[in-house]
DNA sequence: CTCATTTGCATACTATAATATACTTTTTAG
DNA sequence: CTAAAAAGTATATTATAGTATGCAAATGAG
């Protein structure tokens, strides 16, 4: 097997093994319950397999656990180096966003940049809260119909579901940190 | 493609498409970012593919979203009929547990049954709370060193991390509902 | 409408996931 | 310690996921 994603496979395997052991059932029993061969189950648990969505599904059904549970784990320390890691550009290269820290569900972190004399609008799902910190320069933010002018290191928090616009009226790039918090896992999508 | 898990594949595809559309990037752009072929991405979005864990991983990395996000969705209404759906037996068939409702993370529901004149011990992770309701007969419960005798429809709540034992001293099966609540998603595994 | 972009689709090919079977090693229970 | 059960391994086979290419259909902007 390719050694590309060993760490991922190991994590998933560890999760499965832990759950199975907790239930005190053998590989063979699980094979019956899930209709996945004992060999495949073993390989997955040992991190030697790249299982199919269908197989993951069958295993989770066999254990009556949610599909995502096998794929949740502490991801290793993550470092995103400024200017090195890829980011998402806006349609006119007037802003970009680096999503940071692939934490699950309740919180997301972004590093963003708005080009001089440009703006960017968005809104998020109900129940989300957005917190931003301006890293440099000054930034105008419109939330609903209210405008706010923020300076370096100013922090602001608002309801994410309201349409909001980041406006950079200066002649320099403005950078900001941005975090989104959701009330509920199901609302992150 | 087999039509076995169409519903599952559709759900995952819908999630992916929604996220991609939200980011306003084309299939081709995502193909570049994720190193997954445009064709495969398209198939997944249309629910015509059974993607590999590796592929899911690459897609999520390309979008810098948590791996599990594509697999979280409202599962349909679930009905577990008593005595019909499979359950997990204890080592001596002296108890069995039906895990119910594949809800994610914070709460788990079980239906359990203890055979006459037998018992079952367990404990859970720190921070969990267990709530039980006796459905019929009477059940003795030992939590730590304290014993409690519960009768039909009695309800009891205790810290799941303490070792606890369900004891059925009667000559009839005792059924109970049981729920586990965790403080944190990461503690469910 | 028309053109350009994006998406869907068919075919053929390659890589590999999943299984069956049988055997070895490790773990567990008595 | 020994026997039995469980888990890991090897090989060969089958099924299918993933890709490349080229083209058709749908979508969207002007």
Short mmCIF file of C-alpha atoms (C1' of nucleotides) in Angstrom, two decimals:
data_model
loop_
_atom_site.label_atom_id
_atom_site.label_comp_id
_atom_site.label_asym_id
_atom_site.label_seq_id
_atom_site.Cartn_x
_atom_site.Cartn_y
_atom_site.Cartn_z
CA UNK A 1 0.00 0.00 0.00
CA UNK A 2 1.13 3.50 -0.61
CA UNK A 3 2.56 5.25 2.38
CA UNK A 4 0.90 8.50 1.58
CA UNK A 5 -1.74 8.76 4.23
CA UNK A 6 -0.58 6.32 6.83
CA UNK A 7 -1.28 8.71 9.65
CA UNK A 8 -4.87 9.16 8.56
CA UNK A 9 -5.45 5.46 8.15
CA UNK A 10 -3.91 4.78 11.54
CA UNK A 11 -6.17 7.28 13.22
CA UNK A 12 -9.28 5.84 11.69
CA UNK A 13 -8.10 2.35 12.54
CA UNK A 14 -7.45 3.30 16.12
CA UNK A 15 -10.95 4.74 16.42
CA UNK A 16 -12.54 1.62 15.05
CA UNK A 17 -10.51 -0.68 17.24
CA UNK A 18 -11.31 1.31 20.32
CA UNK A 19 -15.03 1.21 19.64
CA UNK A 20 -15.01 -2.47 18.84
CA UNK A 21 -12.98 -3.33 21.94
CA UNK A 22 -15.36 -1.24 24.02
CA UNK A 23 -18.21 -3.35 22.72
CA UNK A 24 -16.18 -6.45 23.43
CA UNK A 25 -16.86 -8.06 20.08
CA UNK A 26 -14.33 -9.89 17.92
CA UNK A 27 -13.38 -9.07 14.38
CA UNK A 28 -15.44 -11.99 13.22
CA UNK A 29 -18.55 -10.88 15.07
CA UNK A 30 -18.22 -7.43 13.61
CA UNK A 31 -17.70 -8.98 10.20
CA UNK A 32 -21.08 -10.68 10.54
CA UNK A 33 -22.87 -7.64 11.84
CA UNK A 34 -21.48 -5.34 9.20
CA UNK A 35 -21.09 -7.63 6.20
CA UNK A 36 -17.50 -6.57 5.81
CA UNK A 37 -14.88 -9.28 5.70
CA UNK A 38 -12.82 -9.93 8.78
CA UNK A 39 -9.67 -9.38 6.76
CA UNK A 40 -10.76 -5.95 5.61
CA UNK A 41 -11.79 -4.97 9.11
CA UNK A 42 -8.41 -6.08 10.40
CA UNK A 43 -6.59 -4.12 7.75
CA UNK A 44 -8.57 -1.01 8.52
CA UNK A 45 -7.92 -1.32 12.23
CA UNK A 46 -4.21 -1.71 11.58
CA UNK A 47 -4.18 1.33 9.34
CA UNK A 48 -3.32 -0.72 6.30
CA UNK A 49 -6.40 0.01 4.27
CA UNK A 50 -7.94 2.87 2.41
CA UNK A 51 -11.57 1.97 2.93
CA UNK A 52 -14.43 2.97 0.70
CA UNK A 53 -17.27 5.19 1.84
CA UNK A 54 -19.52 2.21 1.40
CA UNK A 55 -17.34 0.09 3.69
CA UNK A 56 -17.17 2.81 6.33
CA UNK A 57 -20.93 3.06 6.16
CA UNK A 58 -21.44 -0.66 6.57
CA UNK A 59 -19.12 -0.75 9.55
CA UNK A 60 -20.88 2.15 11.23
CA UNK A 61 -24.26 0.60 10.57
CA UNK A 62 -23.04 -2.65 12.05
CA UNK A 63 -22.00 -0.79 15.17
CA UNK A 64 -24.97 1.59 15.00
CA UNK A 65 -22.71 4.57 15.39
CA UNK A 66 -22.84 7.75 13.34
CA UNK A 67 -20.91 7.63 10.13
CA UNK A 68 -18.64 10.47 11.05
CA UNK A 69 -17.51 9.01 14.36
CA UNK A 70 -14.70 7.01 12.87
CA UNK A 71 -13.30 10.11 11.25
CA UNK A 72 -13.17 12.34 14.28
CA UNK A 73 -9.86 12.55 16.04
CA UNK A 74 -7.39 14.99 17.41
CA UNK A 75 -5.56 16.25 14.42
CA UNK A 76 -1.91 16.86 15.00
CA UNK A 77 -0.56 20.27 15.74
CA UNK A 78 -1.04 22.34 12.64
CA UNK A 79 1.02 25.28 11.55
CA UNK A 80 -0.04 27.53 8.75
CA UNK A 81 2.77 29.75 7.66
CA UNK A 82 1.76 33.09 6.42
CA UNK A 83 2.21 33.48 2.68
CA UNK A 84 3.27 29.88 2.23
CA UNK A 85 0.16 27.79 2.51
CA UNK A 86 -2.46 28.01 -0.20
CA UNK A 87 -5.39 30.32 0.20
CA UNK A 88 -8.65 31.00 -1.54
CA UNK A 89 -8.84 34.05 -3.72
CA UNK A 90 -11.91 36.05 -4.37
CA UNK A 91 -13.23 36.43 -7.91
CA UNK A 92 -11.07 39.49 -8.59
CA UNK A 93 -8.16 38.71 -6.32
CA UNK A 94 -9.44 41.47 -4.08
CA UNK A 95 -9.46 39.30 -0.99
CA UNK A 96 -8.25 35.91 0.11
CA UNK A 97 -8.97 33.63 3.02
CA UNK A 98 -6.82 30.97 4.67
CA UNK A 99 -8.93 28.52 6.60
CA UNK A 100 -6.95 27.44 9.65
CA UNK A 101 -7.16 24.59 12.08
CA UNK A 102 -9.41 21.89 10.83
CA UNK A 103 -11.20 21.57 14.15
CA UNK A 104 -14.48 19.86 14.08
CA UNK A 105 -17.82 21.49 14.03
CA UNK A 106 -18.07 24.15 16.63
CA UNK A 107 -15.32 26.56 15.67
CA UNK A 108 -13.48 27.69 12.59
CA UNK A 109 -10.53 30.00 12.22
CA UNK A 110 -9.52 31.97 9.19
CA UNK A 111 -6.83 34.37 8.27
CA UNK A 112 -8.05 36.84 5.68
CA UNK A 113 -6.70 39.68 3.60
CA UNK A 114 -8.53 42.39 1.74
CA UNK A 115 -6.81 44.23 -1.07
CA UNK A 116 -6.72 48.06 -1.14
CA UNK A 117 -9.95 49.76 -2.11
CA UNK A 118 -12.04 46.65 -2.26
CA UNK A 119 -14.64 44.84 -0.21
CA UNK A 120 -16.12 41.48 0.48
CA UNK A 121 -19.60 40.50 1.68
CA UNK A 122 -20.89 37.33 3.25
CA UNK A 123 -23.17 35.83 5.84
CA UNK A 124 -23.35 32.53 7.64
CA UNK A 125 -25.89 30.17 9.07
CA UNK A 126 -28.24 31.10 11.87
CA UNK A 127 -26.76 30.79 15.32
CA UNK A 128 -23.20 31.46 14.29
CA UNK A 129 -21.06 34.11 15.88
CA UNK A 130 -18.20 35.78 14.14
CA UNK A 131 -15.25 37.37 15.89
CA UNK A 132 -12.58 39.33 14.10
CA UNK A 133 -9.33 41.00 14.99
CA UNK A 134 -7.74 43.52 12.66
CA UNK A 135 -4.06 42.75 12.21
CA UNK A 136 -2.99 45.95 10.47
CA UNK A 137 -4.28 49.18 9.02
CA UNK A 138 -7.92 50.02 9.38
CA UNK A 139 -10.98 48.27 8.21
CA UNK A 140 -14.56 49.31 7.83
CA UNK A 141 -17.16 46.73 8.61
CA UNK A 142 -20.81 46.91 7.81
CA UNK A 143 -23.09 44.59 9.73
CA UNK A 144 -26.69 44.84 8.70
CA UNK A 145 -27.00 48.58 8.21
CA UNK A 146 -24.44 49.68 10.79
CA UNK A 147 -20.93 50.73 9.82
CA UNK A 148 -17.96 50.32 12.16
CA UNK A 149 -14.42 51.52 11.60
CA UNK A 150 -11.84 49.30 13.22
CA UNK A 151 -8.16 50.03 13.75
CA UNK A 152 -5.21 47.77 14.29
CA UNK A 153 -5.81 45.14 16.97
CA UNK A 154 -9.42 46.14 17.43
CA UNK A 155 -11.69 43.21 18.05
CA UNK A 156 -15.34 42.90 17.14
CA UNK A 157 -17.95 40.21 17.50
CA UNK A 158 -21.30 39.95 15.75
CA UNK A 159 -24.00 37.55 14.65
CA UNK A 160 -22.77 35.67 11.61
CA UNK A 161 -26.20 35.31 10.10
CA UNK A 162 -26.43 39.02 9.40
CA UNK A 163 -25.04 40.05 6.04
CA UNK A 164 -21.73 41.76 6.67
CA UNK A 165 -19.21 43.50 4.46
CA UNK A 166 -15.49 44.03 4.97
CA UNK A 167 -14.44 47.28 3.33
CA UNK A 168 -10.85 48.36 2.90
CA UNK A 169 -10.82 52.03 1.88
CA UNK A 170 -7.08 52.40 2.40
CA UNK A 171 -4.23 51.95 -0.05
CA UNK A 172 -2.71 48.99 1.80
CA UNK A 173 -3.70 45.41 2.20
CA UNK A 174 -5.61 44.82 5.42
CA UNK A 175 -5.14 41.53 7.21
CA UNK A 176 -7.46 40.08 9.82
CA UNK A 177 -8.02 37.04 11.94
CA UNK A 178 -11.53 35.75 11.87
CA UNK A 179 -13.30 33.07 13.83
CA UNK A 180 -16.70 31.50 13.43
CA UNK A 181 -18.51 29.67 16.18
CA UNK A 182 -21.56 27.56 15.63
CA UNK A 183 -24.09 26.53 18.19
CA UNK A 184 -24.57 23.11 16.76
CA UNK A 185 -22.60 20.66 14.71
CA UNK A 186 -25.42 20.25 12.24
CA UNK A 187 -25.34 23.91 11.43
CA UNK A 188 -21.80 23.92 10.11
CA UNK A 189 -22.72 22.76 6.67
CA UNK B 1 -22.78 1.44 -10.13
CA UNK B 2 -24.68 -0.54 -7.60
CA UNK B 3 -27.79 1.13 -6.30
CA UNK B 4 -27.21 -0.06 -2.78
CA UNK B 5 -26.29 3.11 -1.01
CA UNK B 6 -27.56 5.78 -3.34
CA UNK B 7 -29.07 7.77 -0.51
CA UNK B 8 -25.77 7.92 1.33
CA UNK B 9 -23.83 8.89 -1.76
CA UNK B 10 -26.37 11.57 -2.60
CA UNK B 11 -26.12 13.08 0.84
CA UNK B 12 -22.36 13.25 0.71
CA UNK B 13 -22.51 14.66 -2.79
CA UNK B 14 -24.99 17.31 -1.77
CA UNK B 15 -22.72 18.35 1.09
CA UNK B 16 -19.73 18.66 -1.16
CA UNK B 17 -21.57 20.58 -3.83
CA UNK B 18 -22.98 22.98 -1.28
CA UNK B 19 -19.57 23.70 0.17
CA UNK B 20 -17.97 24.12 -3.22
CA UNK B 21 -20.73 26.42 -4.47
CA UNK B 22 -20.43 28.43 -1.28
CA UNK B 23 -16.75 28.92 -2.06
CA UNK B 24 -17.68 29.79 -5.63
CA UNK B 25 -15.08 27.55 -7.20
CA UNK B 26 -15.54 25.31 -10.19
CA UNK B 27 -15.02 21.58 -10.35
CA UNK B 28 -11.78 22.19 -12.18
CA UNK B 29 -10.45 24.58 -9.58
CA UNK B 30 -11.27 22.12 -6.85
CA UNK B 31 -9.63 19.38 -8.89
CA UNK B 32 -6.41 21.40 -8.87
CA UNK B 33 -6.58 22.23 -5.20
CA UNK B 34 -7.34 18.70 -4.12
CA UNK B 35 -5.51 16.62 -6.72
CA UNK B 36 -8.67 14.69 -7.40
CA UNK B 37 -9.81 14.50 -10.98
CA UNK B 38 -12.65 16.70 -12.09
CA UNK B 39 -14.53 13.66 -13.26
CA UNK B 40 -14.34 11.98 -9.89
CA UNK B 41 -15.40 15.13 -8.11
CA UNK B 42 -18.36 15.42 -10.42
CA UNK B 43 -19.35 11.84 -9.84
CA UNK B 44 -19.15 12.27 -6.10
CA UNK B 45 -21.25 15.41 -6.18
CA UNK B 46 -23.89 13.64 -8.25
CA UNK B 47 -23.95 10.75 -5.84
CA UNK B 48 -22.59 8.37 -8.44
CA UNK B 49 -19.40 7.45 -6.67
CA UNK B 50 -18.30 5.46 -3.70
CA UNK B 51 -15.23 7.48 -2.80
CA UNK B 52 -12.23 6.19 -0.95
CA UNK B 53 -11.17 7.49 2.42
CA UNK B 54 -8.08 8.82 0.72
CA UNK B 55 -10.15 10.72 -1.83
CA UNK B 56 -12.42 12.18 0.84
CA UNK B 57 -9.32 13.25 2.70
CA UNK B 58 -7.80 14.94 -0.34
CA UNK B 59 -11.02 16.78 -1.05
CA UNK B 60 -11.32 18.00 2.52
CA UNK B 61 -7.70 19.06 2.55
CA UNK B 62 -8.25 20.95 -0.68
CA UNK B 63 -11.13 22.77 0.93
CA UNK B 64 -9.41 22.87 4.32
CA UNK B 65 -12.49 21.56 6.01
CA UNK B 66 -12.58 18.85 8.64
CA UNK B 67 -12.68 15.36 7.26
CA UNK B 68 -15.96 14.50 8.90
CA UNK B 69 -17.86 17.48 7.54
CA UNK B 70 -18.84 15.81 4.31
CA UNK B 71 -20.33 12.93 6.24
CA UNK B 72 -22.50 14.88 8.63
CA UNK B 73 -26.11 15.25 7.66
CA UNK B 74 -29.53 14.88 9.08
CA UNK B 75 -30.19 11.22 9.13
CA UNK B 76 -33.72 10.30 8.36
CA UNK B 77 -36.22 9.46 11.01
CA UNK B 78 -35.13 6.29 12.68
CA UNK B 79 -37.34 3.72 14.27
CA UNK B 80 -35.98 0.90 16.31
CA UNK B 81 -38.59 -1.71 16.89
CA UNK B 82 -38.32 -3.62 20.05
CA UNK B 83 -37.17 -7.18 19.57
CA UNK B 84 -36.71 -6.77 15.85
CA UNK B 85 -33.52 -4.85 15.38
CA UNK B 86 -30.24 -6.49 16.24
CA UNK B 87 -28.71 -5.95 19.62
CA UNK B 88 -25.43 -6.66 21.31
CA UNK B 89 -25.38 -9.52 23.71
CA UNK B 90 -23.24 -9.78 26.76
CA UNK B 91 -20.77 -12.63 27.08
CA UNK B 92 -23.28 -14.95 28.74
CA UNK B 93 -26.44 -13.65 27.16
CA UNK B 94 -27.30 -12.26 30.57
CA UNK B 95 -27.87 -8.79 29.19
CA UNK B 96 -28.17 -7.06 25.87
CA UNK B 97 -28.05 -3.50 24.68
CA UNK B 98 -29.67 -1.82 21.67
CA UNK B 99 -27.93 1.38 20.72
CA UNK B 100 -30.58 3.80 19.48
CA UNK B 101 -30.55 6.98 17.47
CA UNK B 102 -27.28 7.51 15.74
CA UNK B 103 -27.07 11.09 16.92
CA UNK B 104 -23.70 12.66 16.81
CA UNK B 105 -21.40 13.11 19.67
CA UNK B 106 -23.13 14.59 22.65
CA UNK B 107 -25.79 12.06 23.47
CA UNK B 108 -26.38 8.36 23.12
CA UNK B 109 -29.48 6.35 23.80
CA UNK B 110 -29.68 2.68 24.54
CA UNK B 111 -32.35 0.21 25.34
CA UNK B 112 -31.06 -2.53 27.61
CA UNK B 113 -32.26 -5.76 29.14
CA UNK B 114 -30.84 -7.75 32.02
CA UNK B 115 -31.71 -11.40 32.37
CA UNK B 116 -33.05 -12.77 35.66
CA UNK B 117 -30.52 -13.21 38.44
CA UNK B 118 -27.63 -11.65 36.59
CA UNK B 119 -25.71 -8.39 36.54
CA UNK B 120 -23.62 -6.16 34.37
CA UNK B 121 -20.88 -3.68 35.25
CA UNK B 122 -19.40 -0.83 33.29
CA UNK B 123 -18.07 2.71 33.44
CA UNK B 124 -17.61 5.48 30.89
CA UNK B 125 -15.30 8.33 30.17
CA UNK B 126 -14.82 11.25 32.54
CA UNK B 127 -17.44 13.94 32.23
CA UNK B 128 -20.21 11.67 31.07
CA UNK B 129 -23.57 11.51 32.74
CA UNK B 130 -25.79 8.50 32.64
CA UNK B 131 -29.55 8.59 33.05
CA UNK B 132 -31.68 5.50 33.29
CA UNK B 133 -35.35 4.71 33.50
CA UNK B 134 -36.54 1.30 34.60
CA UNK B 135 -39.19 0.01 32.22
CA UNK B 136 -40.43 -2.94 34.22
CA UNK B 137 -39.82 -4.91 37.41
CA UNK B 138 -37.20 -3.74 39.82
CA UNK B 139 -33.53 -3.22 39.42
CA UNK B 140 -30.72 -2.80 41.87
CA UNK B 141 -27.99 -0.42 40.87
CA UNK B 142 -24.63 -0.03 42.50
CA UNK B 143 -22.79 3.18 41.81
CA UNK B 144 -19.39 3.32 43.45
CA UNK B 145 -20.20 1.73 46.80
CA UNK B 146 -23.82 2.84 47.08
CA UNK B 147 -26.71 0.51 46.28
CA UNK B 148 -30.06 1.78 45.01
CA UNK B 149 -33.20 -0.23 44.42
CA UNK B 150 -35.30 1.13 41.59
CA UNK B 151 -38.87 0.19 40.71
CA UNK B 152 -40.80 0.52 37.50
CA UNK B 153 -40.57 3.98 35.96
CA UNK B 154 -38.05 5.18 38.50
CA UNK B 155 -35.42 7.43 37.02
CA UNK B 156 -31.84 7.87 38.19
CA UNK B 157 -28.90 9.92 37.05
CA UNK B 158 -25.24 9.51 37.97
CA UNK B 159 -21.70 10.21 36.84
CA UNK B 160 -20.83 7.77 34.12
CA UNK B 161 -17.17 7.61 35.07
CA UNK B 162 -17.94 5.81 38.32
CA UNK B 163 -18.01 2.07 38.01
CA UNK B 164 -21.65 0.99 38.17
CA UNK B 165 -23.40 -2.35 38.20
CA UNK B 166 -26.93 -3.25 37.14
CA UNK B 167 -28.22 -6.13 39.22
CA UNK B 168 -31.41 -8.01 38.50
CA UNK B 169 -32.25 -10.16 41.52
CA UNK B 170 -35.72 -11.01 40.28
CA UNK B 171 -36.91 -13.92 38.18
CA UNK B 172 -37.99 -11.75 35.26
CA UNK B 173 -36.11 -9.88 32.61
CA UNK B 174 -35.68 -6.23 33.50
CA UNK B 175 -35.73 -3.66 30.71
CA UNK B 176 -34.42 -0.14 30.93
CA UNK B 177 -33.82 2.94 28.87
CA UNK B 178 -30.39 4.40 29.25
CA UNK B 179 -28.86 7.61 28.01
CA UNK B 180 -25.30 8.83 28.06
CA UNK B 181 -24.34 12.45 27.73
CA UNK B 182 -20.83 13.64 27.09
CA UNK B 183 -19.46 17.07 27.71
CA UNK B 184 -17.41 17.11 24.58
CA UNK B 185 -17.46 15.54 21.17
CA UNK B 186 -13.92 14.28 21.53
CA UNK B 187 -14.86 12.24 24.55
CA UNK B 188 -17.32 10.04 22.74
CA UNK B 189 -14.70 7.83 21.18
"C1'" DC C 1 -29.99 35.25 -28.85
"C1'" DT C 2 -24.89 33.99 -28.84
"C1'" DC C 3 -20.61 32.84 -26.99
"C1'" DA C 4 -17.98 31.06 -23.26
"C1'" DT C 5 -17.74 28.56 -19.22
"C1'" DT C 6 -19.07 24.89 -16.57
"C1'" DT C 7 -20.89 20.54 -15.97
"C1'" DG C 8 -22.40 15.89 -17.51
"C1'" DC C 9 -21.36 11.75 -19.95
"C1'" DA C 10 -19.27 7.64 -22.74
"C1'" DT C 11 -15.39 4.78 -23.53
"C1'" DA C 12 -11.28 2.58 -22.47
"C1'" DC C 13 -7.57 1.80 -19.27
"C1'" DT C 14 -5.00 1.40 -14.85
"C1'" DA C 15 -4.66 0.95 -10.10
"C1'" DT C 16 -6.25 -0.94 -6.17
"C1'" DA C 17 -9.93 -2.16 -2.69
"C1'" DA C 18 -12.37 -6.19 -1.14
"C1'" DT C 19 -12.93 -11.02 -0.71
"C1'" DA C 20 -11.96 -16.14 -0.01
"C1'" DT C 21 -9.04 -19.46 1.75
"C1'" DA C 22 -5.60 -21.21 4.41
"C1'" DC C 23 -1.83 -20.64 7.62
"C1'" DT C 24 0.94 -18.37 11.52
"C1'" DT C 25 1.30 -15.72 15.48
"C1'" DT C 26 -0.53 -13.74 19.52
"C1'" DT C 27 -3.77 -13.48 23.33
"C1'" DT C 28 -6.70 -15.28 26.61
"C1'" DA C 29 -8.72 -18.50 29.78
"C1'" DG C 30 -8.45 -22.73 32.58
"C1'" DC D 1 1.79 -24.62 30.99
"C1'" DT D 2 -1.52 -25.94 27.64
"C1'" DA D 3 -5.49 -25.56 24.73
"C1'" DA D 4 -8.68 -22.62 22.46
"C1'" DA D 5 -9.91 -18.38 20.60
"C1'" DA D 6 -8.75 -14.36 18.47
"C1'" DA D 7 -5.98 -11.59 15.62
"C1'" DG D 8 -2.47 -11.00 12.07
"C1'" DT D 9 -0.45 -12.56 7.49
"C1'" DA D 10 0.13 -14.40 2.58
"C1'" DT D 11 -1.46 -15.32 -1.91
"C1'" DA D 12 -4.46 -15.23 -5.61
"C1'" DT D 13 -8.80 -13.54 -7.60
"C1'" DT D 14 -12.58 -10.43 -8.51
"C1'" DA D 15 -14.80 -6.18 -8.47
"C1'" DT D 16 -14.58 -1.56 -8.87
"C1'" DA D 17 -12.66 3.16 -7.91
"C1'" DG D 18 -9.99 6.54 -10.27
"C1'" DT D 19 -8.15 8.65 -14.38
"C1'" DA D 20 -7.54 10.49 -19.30
"C1'" DT D 21 -9.60 12.03 -23.28
"C1'" DG D 22 -12.95 13.86 -26.05
"C1'" DC D 23 -17.48 15.41 -26.79
"C1'" DA D 24 -22.40 16.74 -25.60
"C1'" DA D 25 -25.50 19.23 -22.73
"C1'" DA D 26 -26.55 22.76 -19.60
"C1'" DT D 27 -25.75 27.06 -17.55
"C1'" DG D 28 -24.84 31.92 -17.36
"C1'" DA D 29 -23.17 36.55 -18.74
"C1'" DG D 30 -23.53 40.18 -22.09
#
